[in-house]
PDB file of C-alpha atoms and ligand atoms in Angstrom:
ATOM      1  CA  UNK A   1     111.375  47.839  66.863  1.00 87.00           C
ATOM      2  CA  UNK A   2     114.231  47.901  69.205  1.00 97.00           C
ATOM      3  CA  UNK A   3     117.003  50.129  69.305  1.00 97.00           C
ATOM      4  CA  UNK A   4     119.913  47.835  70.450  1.00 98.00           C
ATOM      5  CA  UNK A   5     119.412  44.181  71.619  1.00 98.00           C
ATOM      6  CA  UNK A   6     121.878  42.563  73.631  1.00 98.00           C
ATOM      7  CA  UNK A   7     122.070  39.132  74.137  1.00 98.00           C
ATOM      8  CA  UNK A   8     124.562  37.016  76.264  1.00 98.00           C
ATOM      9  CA  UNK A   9     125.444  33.790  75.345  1.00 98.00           C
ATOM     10  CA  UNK A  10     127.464  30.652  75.776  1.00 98.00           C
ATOM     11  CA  UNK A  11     129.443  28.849  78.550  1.00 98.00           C
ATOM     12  CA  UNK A  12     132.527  30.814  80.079  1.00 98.00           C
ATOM     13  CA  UNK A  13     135.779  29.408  80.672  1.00 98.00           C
ATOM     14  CA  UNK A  14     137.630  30.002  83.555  1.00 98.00           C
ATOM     15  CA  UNK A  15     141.398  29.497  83.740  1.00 98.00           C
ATOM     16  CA  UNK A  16     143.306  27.800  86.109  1.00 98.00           C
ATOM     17  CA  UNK A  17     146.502  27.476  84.109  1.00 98.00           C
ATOM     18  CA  UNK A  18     147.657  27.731  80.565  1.00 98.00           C
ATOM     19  CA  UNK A  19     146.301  24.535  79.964  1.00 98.00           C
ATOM     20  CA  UNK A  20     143.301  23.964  82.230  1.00 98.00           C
ATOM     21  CA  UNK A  21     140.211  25.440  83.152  1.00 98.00           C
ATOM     22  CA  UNK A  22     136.466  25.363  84.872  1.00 98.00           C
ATOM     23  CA  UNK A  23     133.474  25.652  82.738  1.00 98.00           C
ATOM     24  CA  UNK A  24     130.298  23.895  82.052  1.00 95.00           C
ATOM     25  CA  UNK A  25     128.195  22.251  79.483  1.00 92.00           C
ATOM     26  CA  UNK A  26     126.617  25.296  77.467  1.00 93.00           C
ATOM     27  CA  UNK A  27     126.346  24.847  73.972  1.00 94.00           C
ATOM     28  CA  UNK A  28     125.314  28.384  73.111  1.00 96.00           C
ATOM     29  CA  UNK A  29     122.625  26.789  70.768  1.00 96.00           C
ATOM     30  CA  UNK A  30     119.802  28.839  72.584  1.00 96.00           C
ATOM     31  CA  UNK A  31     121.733  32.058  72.339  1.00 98.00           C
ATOM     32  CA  UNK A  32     122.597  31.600  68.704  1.00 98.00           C
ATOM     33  CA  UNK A  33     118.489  31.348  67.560  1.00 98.00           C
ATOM     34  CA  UNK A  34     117.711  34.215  69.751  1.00 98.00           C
ATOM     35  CA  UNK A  35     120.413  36.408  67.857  1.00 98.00           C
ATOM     36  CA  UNK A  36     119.338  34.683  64.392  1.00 98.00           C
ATOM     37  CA  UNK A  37     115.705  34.956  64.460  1.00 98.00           C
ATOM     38  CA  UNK A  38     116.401  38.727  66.237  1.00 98.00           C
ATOM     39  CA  UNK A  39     118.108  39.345  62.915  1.00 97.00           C
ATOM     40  CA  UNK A  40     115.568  37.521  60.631  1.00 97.00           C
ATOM     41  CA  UNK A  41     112.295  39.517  62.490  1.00 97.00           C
ATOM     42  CA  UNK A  42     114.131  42.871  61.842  1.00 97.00           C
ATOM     43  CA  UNK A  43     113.880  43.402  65.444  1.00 97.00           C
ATOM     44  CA  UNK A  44     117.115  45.787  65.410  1.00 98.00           C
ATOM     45  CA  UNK A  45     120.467  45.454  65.975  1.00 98.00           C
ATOM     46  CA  UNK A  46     121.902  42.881  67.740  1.00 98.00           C
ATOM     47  CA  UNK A  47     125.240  43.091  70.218  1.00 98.00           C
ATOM     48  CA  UNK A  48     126.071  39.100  70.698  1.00 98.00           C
ATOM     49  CA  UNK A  49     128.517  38.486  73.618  1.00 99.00           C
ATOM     50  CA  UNK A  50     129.296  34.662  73.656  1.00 98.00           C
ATOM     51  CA  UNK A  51     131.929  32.847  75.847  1.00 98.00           C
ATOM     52  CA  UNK A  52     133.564  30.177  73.873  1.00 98.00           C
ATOM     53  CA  UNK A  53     130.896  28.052  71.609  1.00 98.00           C
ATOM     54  CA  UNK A  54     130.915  26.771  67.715  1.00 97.00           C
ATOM     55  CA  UNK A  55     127.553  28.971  67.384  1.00 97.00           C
ATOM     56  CA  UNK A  56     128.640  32.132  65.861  1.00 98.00           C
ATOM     57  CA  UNK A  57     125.376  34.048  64.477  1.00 98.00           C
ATOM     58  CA  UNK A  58     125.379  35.925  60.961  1.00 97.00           C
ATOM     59  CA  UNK A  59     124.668  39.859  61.070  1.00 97.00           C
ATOM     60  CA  UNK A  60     124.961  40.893  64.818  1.00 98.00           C
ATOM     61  CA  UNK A  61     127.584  42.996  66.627  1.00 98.00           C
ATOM     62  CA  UNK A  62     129.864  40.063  68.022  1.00 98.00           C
ATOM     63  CA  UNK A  63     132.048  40.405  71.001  1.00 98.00           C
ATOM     64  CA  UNK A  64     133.711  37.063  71.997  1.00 98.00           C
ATOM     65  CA  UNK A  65     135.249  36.406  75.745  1.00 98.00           C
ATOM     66  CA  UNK A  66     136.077  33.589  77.923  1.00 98.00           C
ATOM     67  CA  UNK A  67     135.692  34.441  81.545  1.00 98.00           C
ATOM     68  CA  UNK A  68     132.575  36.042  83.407  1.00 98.00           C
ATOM     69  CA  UNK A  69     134.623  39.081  84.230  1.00 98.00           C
ATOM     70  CA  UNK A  70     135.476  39.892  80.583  1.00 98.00           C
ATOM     71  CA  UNK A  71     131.761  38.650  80.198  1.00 99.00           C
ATOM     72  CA  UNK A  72     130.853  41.163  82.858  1.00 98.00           C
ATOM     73  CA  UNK A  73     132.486  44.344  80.627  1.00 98.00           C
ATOM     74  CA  UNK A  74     131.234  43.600  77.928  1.00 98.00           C
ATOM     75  CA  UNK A  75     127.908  43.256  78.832  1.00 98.00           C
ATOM     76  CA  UNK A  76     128.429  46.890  80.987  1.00 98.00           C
ATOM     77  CA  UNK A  77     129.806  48.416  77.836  1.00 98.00           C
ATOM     78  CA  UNK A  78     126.524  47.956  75.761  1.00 98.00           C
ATOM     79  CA  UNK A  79     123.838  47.520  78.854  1.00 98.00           C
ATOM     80  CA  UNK A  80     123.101  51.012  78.852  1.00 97.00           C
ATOM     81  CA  UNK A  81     122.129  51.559  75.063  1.00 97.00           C
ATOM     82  CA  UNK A  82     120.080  48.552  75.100  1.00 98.00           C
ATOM     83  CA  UNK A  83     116.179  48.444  75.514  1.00 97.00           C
ATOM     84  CA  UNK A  84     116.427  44.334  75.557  1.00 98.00           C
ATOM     85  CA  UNK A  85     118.827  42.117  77.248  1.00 98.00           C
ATOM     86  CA  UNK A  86     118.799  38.883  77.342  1.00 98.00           C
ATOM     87  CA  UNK A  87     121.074  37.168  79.680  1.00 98.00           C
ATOM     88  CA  UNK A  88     121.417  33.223  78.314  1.00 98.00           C
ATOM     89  CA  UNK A  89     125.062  32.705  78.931  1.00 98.00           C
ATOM     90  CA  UNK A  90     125.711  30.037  81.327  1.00 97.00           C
ATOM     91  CA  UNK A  91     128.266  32.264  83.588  1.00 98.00           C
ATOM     92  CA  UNK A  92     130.603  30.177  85.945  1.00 98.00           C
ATOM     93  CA  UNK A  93     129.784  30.827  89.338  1.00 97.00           C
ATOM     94  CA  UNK A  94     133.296  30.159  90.515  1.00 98.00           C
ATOM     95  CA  UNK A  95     136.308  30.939  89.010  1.00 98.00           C
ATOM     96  CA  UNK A  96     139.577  29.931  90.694  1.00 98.00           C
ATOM     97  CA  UNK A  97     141.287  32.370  93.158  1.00 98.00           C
ATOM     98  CA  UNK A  98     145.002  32.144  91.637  1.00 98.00           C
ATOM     99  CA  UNK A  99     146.152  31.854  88.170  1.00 97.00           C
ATOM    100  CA  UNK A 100     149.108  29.769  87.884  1.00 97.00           C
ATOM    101  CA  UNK A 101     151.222  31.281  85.452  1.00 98.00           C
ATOM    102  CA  UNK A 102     153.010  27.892  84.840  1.00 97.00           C
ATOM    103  CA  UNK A 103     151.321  24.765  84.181  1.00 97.00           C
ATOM    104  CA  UNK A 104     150.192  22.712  87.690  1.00 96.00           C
ATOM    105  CA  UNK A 105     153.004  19.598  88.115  1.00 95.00           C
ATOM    106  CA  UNK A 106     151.050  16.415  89.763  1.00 94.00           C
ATOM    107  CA  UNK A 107     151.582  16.453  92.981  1.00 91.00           C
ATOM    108  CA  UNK A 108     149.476  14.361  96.301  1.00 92.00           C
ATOM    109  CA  UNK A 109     146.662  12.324  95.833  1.00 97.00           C
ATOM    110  CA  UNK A 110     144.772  14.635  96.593  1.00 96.00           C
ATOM    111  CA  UNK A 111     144.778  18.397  95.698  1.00 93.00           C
ATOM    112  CA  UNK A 112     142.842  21.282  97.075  1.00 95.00           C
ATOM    113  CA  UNK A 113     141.743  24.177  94.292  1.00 96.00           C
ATOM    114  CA  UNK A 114     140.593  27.357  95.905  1.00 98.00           C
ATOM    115  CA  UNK A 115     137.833  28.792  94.330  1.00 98.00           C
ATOM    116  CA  UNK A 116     136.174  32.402  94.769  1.00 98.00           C
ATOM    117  CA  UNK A 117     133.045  33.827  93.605  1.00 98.00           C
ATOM    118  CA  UNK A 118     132.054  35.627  90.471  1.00 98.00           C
ATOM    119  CA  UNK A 119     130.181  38.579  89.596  1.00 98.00           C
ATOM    120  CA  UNK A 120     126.328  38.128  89.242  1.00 98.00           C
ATOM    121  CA  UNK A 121     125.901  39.933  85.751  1.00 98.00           C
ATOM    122  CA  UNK A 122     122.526  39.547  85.553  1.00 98.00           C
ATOM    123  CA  UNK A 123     122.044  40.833  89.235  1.00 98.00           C
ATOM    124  CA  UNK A 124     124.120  43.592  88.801  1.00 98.00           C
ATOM    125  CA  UNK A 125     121.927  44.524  85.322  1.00 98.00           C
ATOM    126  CA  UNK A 126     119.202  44.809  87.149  1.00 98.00           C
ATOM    127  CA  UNK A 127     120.772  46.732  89.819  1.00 98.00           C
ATOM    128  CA  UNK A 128     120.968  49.132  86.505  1.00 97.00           C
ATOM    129  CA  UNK A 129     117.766  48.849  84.691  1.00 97.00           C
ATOM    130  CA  UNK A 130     116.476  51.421  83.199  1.00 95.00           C
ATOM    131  CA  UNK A 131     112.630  52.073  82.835  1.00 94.00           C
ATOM    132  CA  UNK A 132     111.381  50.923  79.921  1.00 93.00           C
ATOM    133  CA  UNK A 133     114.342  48.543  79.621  1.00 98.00           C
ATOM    134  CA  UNK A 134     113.380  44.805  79.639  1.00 98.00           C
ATOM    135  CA  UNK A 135     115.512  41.999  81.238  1.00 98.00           C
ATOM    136  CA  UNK A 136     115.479  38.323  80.589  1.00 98.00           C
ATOM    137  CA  UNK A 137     117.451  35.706  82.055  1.00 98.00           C
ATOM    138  CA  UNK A 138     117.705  31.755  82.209  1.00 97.00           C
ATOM    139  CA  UNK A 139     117.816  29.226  85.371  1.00 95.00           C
ATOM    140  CA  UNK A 140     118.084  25.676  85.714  1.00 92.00           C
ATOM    141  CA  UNK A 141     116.237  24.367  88.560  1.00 93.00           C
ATOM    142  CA  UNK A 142     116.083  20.669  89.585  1.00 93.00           C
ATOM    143  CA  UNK A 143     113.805  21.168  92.814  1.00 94.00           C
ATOM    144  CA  UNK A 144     111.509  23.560  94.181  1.00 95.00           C
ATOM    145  CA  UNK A 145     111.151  25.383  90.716  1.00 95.00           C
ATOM    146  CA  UNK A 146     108.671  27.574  91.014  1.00 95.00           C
ATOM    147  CA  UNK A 147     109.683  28.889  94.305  1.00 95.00           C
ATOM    148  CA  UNK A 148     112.999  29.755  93.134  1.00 96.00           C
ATOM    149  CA  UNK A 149     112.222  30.933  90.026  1.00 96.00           C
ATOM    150  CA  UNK A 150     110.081  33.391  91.300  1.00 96.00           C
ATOM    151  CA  UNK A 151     112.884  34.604  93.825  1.00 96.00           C
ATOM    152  CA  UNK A 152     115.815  34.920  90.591  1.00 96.00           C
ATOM    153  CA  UNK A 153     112.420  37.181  89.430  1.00 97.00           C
ATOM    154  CA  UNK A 154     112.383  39.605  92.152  1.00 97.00           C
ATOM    155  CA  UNK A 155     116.214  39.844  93.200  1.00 97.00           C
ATOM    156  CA  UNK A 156     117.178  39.963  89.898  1.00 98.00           C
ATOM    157  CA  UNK A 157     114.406  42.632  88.540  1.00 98.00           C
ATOM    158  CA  UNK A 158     113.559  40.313  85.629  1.00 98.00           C
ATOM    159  CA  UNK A 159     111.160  40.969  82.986  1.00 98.00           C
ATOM    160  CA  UNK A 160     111.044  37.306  81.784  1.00 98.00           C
ATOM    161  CA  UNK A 161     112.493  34.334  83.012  1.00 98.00           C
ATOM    162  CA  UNK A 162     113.266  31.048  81.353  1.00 98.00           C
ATOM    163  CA  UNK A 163     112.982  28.221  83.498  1.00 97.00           C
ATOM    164  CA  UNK A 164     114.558  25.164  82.724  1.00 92.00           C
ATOM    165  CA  UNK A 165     113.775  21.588  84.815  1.00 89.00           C
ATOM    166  CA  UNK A 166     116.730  20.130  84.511  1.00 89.00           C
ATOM    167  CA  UNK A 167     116.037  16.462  84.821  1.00 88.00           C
ATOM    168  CA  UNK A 168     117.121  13.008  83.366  1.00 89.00           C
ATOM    169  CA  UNK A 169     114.196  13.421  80.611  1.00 87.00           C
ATOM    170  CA  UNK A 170     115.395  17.188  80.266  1.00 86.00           C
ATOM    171  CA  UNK A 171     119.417  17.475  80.533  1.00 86.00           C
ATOM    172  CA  UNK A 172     118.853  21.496  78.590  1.00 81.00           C
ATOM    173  CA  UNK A 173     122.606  21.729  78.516  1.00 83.00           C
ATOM    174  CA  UNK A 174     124.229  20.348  75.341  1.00 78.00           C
ATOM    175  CA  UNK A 175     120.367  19.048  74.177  1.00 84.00           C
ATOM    176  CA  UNK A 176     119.294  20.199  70.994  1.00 87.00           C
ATOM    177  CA  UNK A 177     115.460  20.332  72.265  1.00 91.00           C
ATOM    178  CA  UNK A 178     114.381  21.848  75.886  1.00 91.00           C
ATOM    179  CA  UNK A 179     111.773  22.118  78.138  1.00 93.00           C
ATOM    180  CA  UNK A 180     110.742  25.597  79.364  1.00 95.00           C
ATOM    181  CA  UNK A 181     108.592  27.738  81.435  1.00 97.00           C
ATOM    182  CA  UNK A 182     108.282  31.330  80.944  1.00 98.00           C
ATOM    183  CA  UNK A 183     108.160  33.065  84.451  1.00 98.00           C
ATOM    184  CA  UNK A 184     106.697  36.727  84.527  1.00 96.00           C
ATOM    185  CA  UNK A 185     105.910  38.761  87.095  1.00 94.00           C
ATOM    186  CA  UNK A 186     102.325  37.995  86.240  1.00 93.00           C
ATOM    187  CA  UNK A 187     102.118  34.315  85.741  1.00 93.00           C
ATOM    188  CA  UNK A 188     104.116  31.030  84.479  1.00 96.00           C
ATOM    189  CA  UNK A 189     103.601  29.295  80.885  1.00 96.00           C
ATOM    190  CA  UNK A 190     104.620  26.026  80.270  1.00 97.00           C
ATOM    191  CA  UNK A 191     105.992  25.351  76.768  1.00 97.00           C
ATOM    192  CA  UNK A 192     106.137  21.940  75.551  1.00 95.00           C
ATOM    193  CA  UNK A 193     109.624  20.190  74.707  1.00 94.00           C
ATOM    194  CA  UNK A 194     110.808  21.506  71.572  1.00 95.00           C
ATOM    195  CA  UNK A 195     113.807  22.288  69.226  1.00 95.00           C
ATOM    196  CA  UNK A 196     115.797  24.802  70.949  1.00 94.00           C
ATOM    197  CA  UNK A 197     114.860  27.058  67.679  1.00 96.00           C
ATOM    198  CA  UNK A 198     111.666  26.681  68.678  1.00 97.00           C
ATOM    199  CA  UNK A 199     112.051  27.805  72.115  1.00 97.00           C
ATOM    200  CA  UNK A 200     114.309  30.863  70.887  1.00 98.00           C
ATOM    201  CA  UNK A 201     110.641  31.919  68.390  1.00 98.00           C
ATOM    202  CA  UNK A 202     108.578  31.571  71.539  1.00 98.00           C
ATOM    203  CA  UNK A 203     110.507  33.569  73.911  1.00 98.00           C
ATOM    204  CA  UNK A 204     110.911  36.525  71.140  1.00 98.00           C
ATOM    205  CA  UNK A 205     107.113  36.601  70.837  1.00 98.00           C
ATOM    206  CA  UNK A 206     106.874  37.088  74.721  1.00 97.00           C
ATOM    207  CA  UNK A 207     109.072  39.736  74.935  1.00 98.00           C
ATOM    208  CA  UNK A 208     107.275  41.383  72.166  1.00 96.00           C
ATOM    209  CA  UNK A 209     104.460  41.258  73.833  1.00 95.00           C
ATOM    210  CA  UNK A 210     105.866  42.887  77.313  1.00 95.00           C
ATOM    211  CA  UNK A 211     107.264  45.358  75.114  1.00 94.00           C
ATOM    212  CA  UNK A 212     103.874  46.053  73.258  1.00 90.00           C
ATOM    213  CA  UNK A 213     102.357  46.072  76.975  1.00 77.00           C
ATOM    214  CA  UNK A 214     105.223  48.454  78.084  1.00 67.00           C
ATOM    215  CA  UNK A 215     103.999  51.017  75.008  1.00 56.00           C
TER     216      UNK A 215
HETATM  217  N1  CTP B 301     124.016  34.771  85.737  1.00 64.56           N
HETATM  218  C1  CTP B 301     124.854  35.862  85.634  1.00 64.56           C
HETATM  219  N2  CTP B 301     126.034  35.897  86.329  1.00 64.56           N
HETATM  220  C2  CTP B 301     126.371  34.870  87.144  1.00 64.56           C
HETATM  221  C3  CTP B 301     125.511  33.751  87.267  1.00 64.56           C
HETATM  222  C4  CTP B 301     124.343  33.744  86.545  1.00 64.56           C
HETATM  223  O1  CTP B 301     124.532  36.806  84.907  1.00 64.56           O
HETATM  224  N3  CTP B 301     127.508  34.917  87.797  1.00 64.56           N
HETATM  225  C5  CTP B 301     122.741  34.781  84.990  1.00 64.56           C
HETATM  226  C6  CTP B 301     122.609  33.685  83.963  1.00 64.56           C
HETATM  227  O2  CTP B 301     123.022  34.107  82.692  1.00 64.56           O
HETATM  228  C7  CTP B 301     121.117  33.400  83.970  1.00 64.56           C
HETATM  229  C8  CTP B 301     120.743  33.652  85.416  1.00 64.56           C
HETATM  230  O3  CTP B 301     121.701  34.580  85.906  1.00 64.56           O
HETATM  231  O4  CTP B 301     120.403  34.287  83.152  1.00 64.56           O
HETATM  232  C9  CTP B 301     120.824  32.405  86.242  1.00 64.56           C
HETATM  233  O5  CTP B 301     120.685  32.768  87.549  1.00 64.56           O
HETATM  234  P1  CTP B 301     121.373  32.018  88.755  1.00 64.56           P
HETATM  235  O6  CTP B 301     120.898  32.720  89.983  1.00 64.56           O
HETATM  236  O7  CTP B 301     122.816  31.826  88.591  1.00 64.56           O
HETATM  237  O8  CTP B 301     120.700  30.651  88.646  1.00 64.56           O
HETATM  238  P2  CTP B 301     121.249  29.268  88.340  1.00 64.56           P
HETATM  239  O9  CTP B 301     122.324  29.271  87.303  1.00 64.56           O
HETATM  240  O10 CTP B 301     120.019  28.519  88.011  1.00 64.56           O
HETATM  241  O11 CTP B 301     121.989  28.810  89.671  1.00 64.56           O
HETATM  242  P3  CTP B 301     121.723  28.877  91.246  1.00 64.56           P
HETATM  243  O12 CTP B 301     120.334  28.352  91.439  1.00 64.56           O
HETATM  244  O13 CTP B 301     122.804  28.032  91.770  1.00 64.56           O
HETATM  245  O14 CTP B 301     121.849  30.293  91.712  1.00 64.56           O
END
Protein backbone atom coordinates (compact mmCIF):
# COMPACT_ATOMS: atom_id res chain seq x y z
CA UNK A 1 0.00 0.00 0.00
CA UNK A 2 2.75 2.26 0.98
CA UNK A 3 6.03 2.53 -0.38
CA UNK A 4 8.19 3.34 2.73
CA UNK A 5 6.70 4.12 6.22
CA UNK A 6 8.62 5.88 8.66
CA UNK A 7 7.87 6.00 12.05
CA UNK A 8 9.67 7.82 14.99
CA UNK A 9 9.64 6.54 18.21
CA UNK A 10 10.72 6.57 21.81
CA UNK A 11 12.12 9.08 24.38
CA UNK A 12 15.61 10.73 23.52
CA UNK A 13 18.35 11.08 25.81
CA UNK A 14 20.28 13.96 26.07
CA UNK A 15 23.77 13.99 27.60
CA UNK A 16 25.13 16.11 30.01
CA UNK A 17 28.12 14.01 30.97
CA UNK A 18 29.32 10.48 30.65
CA UNK A 19 27.14 9.57 33.26
CA UNK A 20 24.09 11.84 33.24
CA UNK A 21 21.52 13.00 31.09
CA UNK A 22 17.89 14.80 30.33
CA UNK A 23 15.10 12.79 29.00
CA UNK A 24 11.56 12.00 29.74
CA UNK A 25 9.10 9.32 30.45
CA UNK A 26 8.43 7.69 26.88
CA UNK A 27 8.06 4.18 26.85
CA UNK A 28 8.04 3.73 23.09
CA UNK A 29 5.03 1.30 23.62
CA UNK A 30 2.87 3.40 21.09
CA UNK A 31 5.61 3.46 18.52
CA UNK A 32 6.33 -0.23 18.79
CA UNK A 33 2.32 -1.28 17.78
CA UNK A 34 2.34 1.23 15.07
CA UNK A 35 5.55 -0.49 13.50
CA UNK A 36 4.06 -4.09 14.47
CA UNK A 37 0.64 -3.90 13.22
CA UNK A 38 2.34 -1.74 10.01
CA UNK A 39 4.16 -5.02 9.51
CA UNK A 40 1.23 -7.42 10.31
CA UNK A 41 -1.38 -5.27 7.72
CA UNK A 42 1.31 -5.60 4.94
CA UNK A 43 1.20 -1.96 4.77
CA UNK A 44 4.96 -1.82 3.37
CA UNK A 45 8.09 -1.38 4.66
CA UNK A 46 8.76 0.06 7.71
CA UNK A 47 12.02 2.45 8.70
CA UNK A 48 11.72 2.48 12.79
CA UNK A 49 13.89 5.25 14.37
CA UNK A 50 13.59 4.85 18.24
CA UNK A 51 15.62 6.76 20.94
CA UNK A 52 16.46 4.47 23.71
CA UNK A 53 13.33 2.06 24.77
CA UNK A 54 13.01 -1.95 25.56
CA UNK A 55 10.38 -1.95 22.50
CA UNK A 56 12.30 -3.15 19.61
CA UNK A 57 9.69 -4.23 16.73
CA UNK A 58 10.23 -7.53 14.55
CA UNK A 59 10.62 -6.97 10.61
CA UNK A 60 11.17 -3.14 10.12
CA UNK A 61 14.26 -1.19 9.03
CA UNK A 62 15.64 -0.18 12.61
CA UNK A 63 17.82 2.76 13.21
CA UNK A 64 18.50 3.35 16.97
CA UNK A 65 19.78 6.96 18.43
CA UNK A 66 19.80 8.80 21.59
CA UNK A 67 19.65 12.50 21.08
CA UNK A 68 17.08 14.60 18.90
CA UNK A 69 19.88 15.70 16.65
CA UNK A 70 20.94 12.14 15.70
CA UNK A 71 17.03 11.72 15.83
CA UNK A 72 16.83 14.66 13.48
CA UNK A 73 19.28 12.74 10.64
CA UNK A 74 17.89 10.01 10.70
CA UNK A 75 14.59 10.96 10.23
CA UNK A 76 16.08 13.48 7.14
CA UNK A 77 17.83 10.48 5.70
CA UNK A 78 14.56 8.46 5.02
CA UNK A 79 11.84 11.55 5.04
CA UNK A 80 12.09 11.95 1.50
CA UNK A 81 11.33 8.27 0.29
CA UNK A 82 8.53 8.03 2.61
CA UNK A 83 4.75 8.54 1.70
CA UNK A 84 3.86 8.13 5.70
CA UNK A 85 5.55 9.50 8.66
CA UNK A 86 4.64 9.25 11.75
CA UNK A 87 6.34 11.32 14.27
CA UNK A 88 5.60 9.53 17.98
CA UNK A 89 8.96 9.99 19.54
CA UNK A 90 8.84 12.07 22.54
CA UNK A 91 11.90 14.49 21.36
CA UNK A 92 13.56 16.54 24.25
CA UNK A 93 12.94 20.01 23.79
CA UNK A 94 16.13 21.01 25.51
CA UNK A 95 19.24 19.52 25.42
CA UNK A 96 22.10 21.00 27.47
CA UNK A 97 24.41 23.67 25.88
CA UNK A 98 27.92 22.03 26.94
CA UNK A 99 28.97 18.53 27.14
CA UNK A 100 31.24 17.94 29.91
CA UNK A 101 33.70 15.63 28.77
CA UNK A 102 34.49 14.61 32.43
CA UNK A 103 32.01 13.66 34.88
CA UNK A 104 30.35 16.95 36.93
CA UNK A 105 32.20 16.96 40.72
CA UNK A 106 29.44 18.31 43.41
CA UNK A 107 29.94 21.49 43.88
CA UNK A 108 27.33 24.62 45.67
CA UNK A 109 24.07 24.01 46.80
CA UNK A 110 22.88 25.07 44.16
CA UNK A 111 23.92 24.58 40.47
CA UNK A 112 22.84 26.32 37.33
CA UNK A 113 22.59 23.89 33.96
CA UNK A 114 22.35 25.87 30.78
CA UNK A 115 20.10 24.53 28.48
CA UNK A 116 19.49 25.41 24.63
CA UNK A 117 16.88 24.48 22.29
CA UNK A 118 16.43 21.59 19.95
CA UNK A 119 15.44 21.09 16.52
CA UNK A 120 11.62 20.79 15.86
CA UNK A 121 11.72 17.53 13.62
CA UNK A 122 8.37 17.38 13.05
CA UNK A 123 8.24 21.19 12.10
CA UNK A 124 10.99 21.00 9.98
CA UNK A 125 9.16 17.71 8.11
CA UNK A 126 6.61 19.62 7.29
CA UNK A 127 8.63 22.45 6.18
CA UNK A 128 9.49 19.41 3.57
CA UNK A 129 6.34 17.66 2.77
CA UNK A 130 5.81 16.49 -0.21
CA UNK A 131 2.30 16.30 -1.92
CA UNK A 132 0.79 13.31 -1.49
CA UNK A 133 2.99 12.68 1.56
CA UNK A 134 1.04 12.31 4.87
CA UNK A 135 2.31 13.54 8.31
CA UNK A 136 1.28 12.50 11.74
CA UNK A 137 2.45 13.62 14.95
CA UNK A 138 1.61 13.34 18.81
CA UNK A 139 1.01 16.20 21.61
CA UNK A 140 0.29 16.15 25.11
CA UNK A 141 -1.86 18.89 26.17
CA UNK A 142 -3.02 19.51 29.78
CA UNK A 143 -5.09 22.83 29.04
CA UNK A 144 -6.65 24.51 26.28
CA UNK A 145 -6.48 21.28 24.06
CA UNK A 146 -8.26 21.87 21.32
CA UNK A 147 -6.95 25.26 20.71
CA UNK A 148 -3.51 24.10 20.65
CA UNK A 149 -3.92 21.16 18.97
CA UNK A 150 -5.31 22.75 16.18
CA UNK A 151 -2.30 25.32 16.06
CA UNK A 152 0.62 22.06 16.20
CA UNK A 153 -2.02 21.24 12.99
CA UNK A 154 -1.40 24.21 10.96
CA UNK A 155 2.34 25.18 11.90
CA UNK A 156 3.32 21.88 11.68
CA UNK A 157 1.39 20.90 8.22
CA UNK A 158 -0.05 17.78 9.88
CA UNK A 159 -2.16 15.28 8.30
CA UNK A 160 -3.27 13.69 11.64
CA UNK A 161 -2.70 14.55 15.01
CA UNK A 162 -2.85 12.53 18.18
CA UNK A 163 -3.91 14.36 21.04
CA UNK A 164 -3.23 13.22 24.30
CA UNK A 165 -4.97 14.93 27.74
CA UNK A 166 -2.53 14.39 29.91
CA UNK A 167 -4.20 14.32 33.26
CA UNK A 168 -4.10 12.47 36.69
CA UNK A 169 -6.79 9.86 35.19
CA UNK A 170 -4.60 9.89 31.88
CA UNK A 171 -0.65 10.08 32.73
CA UNK A 172 -0.08 8.60 28.52
CA UNK A 173 3.59 8.45 29.31
CA UNK A 174 4.79 5.11 30.72
CA UNK A 175 0.72 3.91 30.78
CA UNK A 176 0.02 0.90 29.03
CA UNK A 177 -3.64 2.28 28.00
CA UNK A 178 -4.28 6.07 26.66
CA UNK A 179 -6.72 8.41 25.94
CA UNK A 180 -6.76 10.03 22.47
CA UNK A 181 -8.25 12.37 20.07
CA UNK A 182 -7.56 12.28 16.50
CA UNK A 183 -7.22 15.96 15.20
CA UNK A 184 -7.62 16.47 11.31
CA UNK A 185 -7.84 19.26 9.44
CA UNK A 186 -11.49 18.43 9.10
CA UNK A 187 -12.69 17.54 12.50
CA UNK A 188 -11.67 15.87 16.04
CA UNK A 189 -12.62 12.13 17.16
CA UNK A 190 -12.54 11.14 20.49
CA UNK A 191 -11.39 7.55 21.12
CA UNK A 192 -12.18 5.96 24.29
CA UNK A 193 -9.30 4.84 26.82
CA UNK A 194 -7.79 1.84 25.53
CA UNK A 195 -4.68 -0.49 25.34
CA UNK A 196 -2.08 1.45 23.68
CA UNK A 197 -2.35 -1.53 20.90
CA UNK A 198 -5.53 -0.50 20.50
CA UNK A 199 -4.87 3.03 19.91
CA UNK A 200 -1.85 2.08 17.47
CA UNK A 201 -5.08 -0.19 15.18
CA UNK A 202 -7.17 2.96 15.30
CA UNK A 203 -4.78 5.48 14.18
CA UNK A 204 -3.57 3.03 11.16
CA UNK A 205 -7.20 2.84 10.02
CA UNK A 206 -7.31 6.76 9.92
CA UNK A 207 -4.47 7.20 8.01
CA UNK A 208 -5.74 4.68 5.64
CA UNK A 209 -8.49 6.39 5.18
CA UNK A 210 -6.70 9.99 4.39
CA UNK A 211 -4.67 8.04 2.17
CA UNK A 212 -7.73 6.36 0.37
CA UNK A 213 -9.20 10.09 0.35
CA UNK A 214 -5.80 11.38 -1.02
CA UNK A 215 -6.26 8.63 -4.14
N1 LIG B 1 8.49 17.01 18.04
C1 LIG B 1 9.59 17.00 17.22
N2 LIG B 1 10.74 17.66 17.58
C2 LIG B 1 10.78 18.35 18.75
C3 LIG B 1 9.64 18.38 19.59
C4 LIG B 1 8.52 17.69 19.20
O1 LIG B 1 9.55 16.39 16.15
N3 LIG B 1 11.88 18.98 19.08
C5 LIG B 1 7.27 16.30 17.60
C6 LIG B 1 6.85 15.16 18.50
O2 LIG B 1 7.37 13.93 18.07
C7 LIG B 1 5.33 15.18 18.36
C8 LIG B 1 5.04 16.65 18.18
O3 LIG B 1 6.21 17.21 17.61
O4 LIG B 1 4.89 14.48 17.23
C9 LIG B 1 4.77 17.34 19.49
O5 LIG B 1 4.73 18.68 19.25
P1 LIG B 1 5.18 19.78 20.29
O6 LIG B 1 4.91 21.09 19.62
O7 LIG B 1 6.52 19.55 20.85
O8 LIG B 1 4.16 19.54 21.40
P2 LIG B 1 4.31 19.07 22.84
O9 LIG B 1 5.35 18.01 23.01
O10 LIG B 1 2.92 18.69 23.18
O11 LIG B 1 4.89 20.32 23.62
P3 LIG B 1 4.64 21.90 23.66
O12 LIG B 1 3.16 22.07 23.81
O13 LIG B 1 5.45 22.30 24.82
O14 LIG B 1 5.15 22.52 22.39
Amino acid sequence: MFKRILIASGPTLESIDPVRFLSNRSSGLTGFHLADQARERGLGPVTFVTGPTSFLPQGVDLVQVESAQEMRAAMNAVAAQADVIVMAAAVSDYRSLKYYPEKLKKSGERIVLELVKNPDILLELGRRKRPGQLLVGFAAETEDIFANAQRKLEAKRLDLLVLNEVSADNPAFGDVQNQVYLVRPDGVRRLERMGKAGVAAAVWDEIASLAGRAG
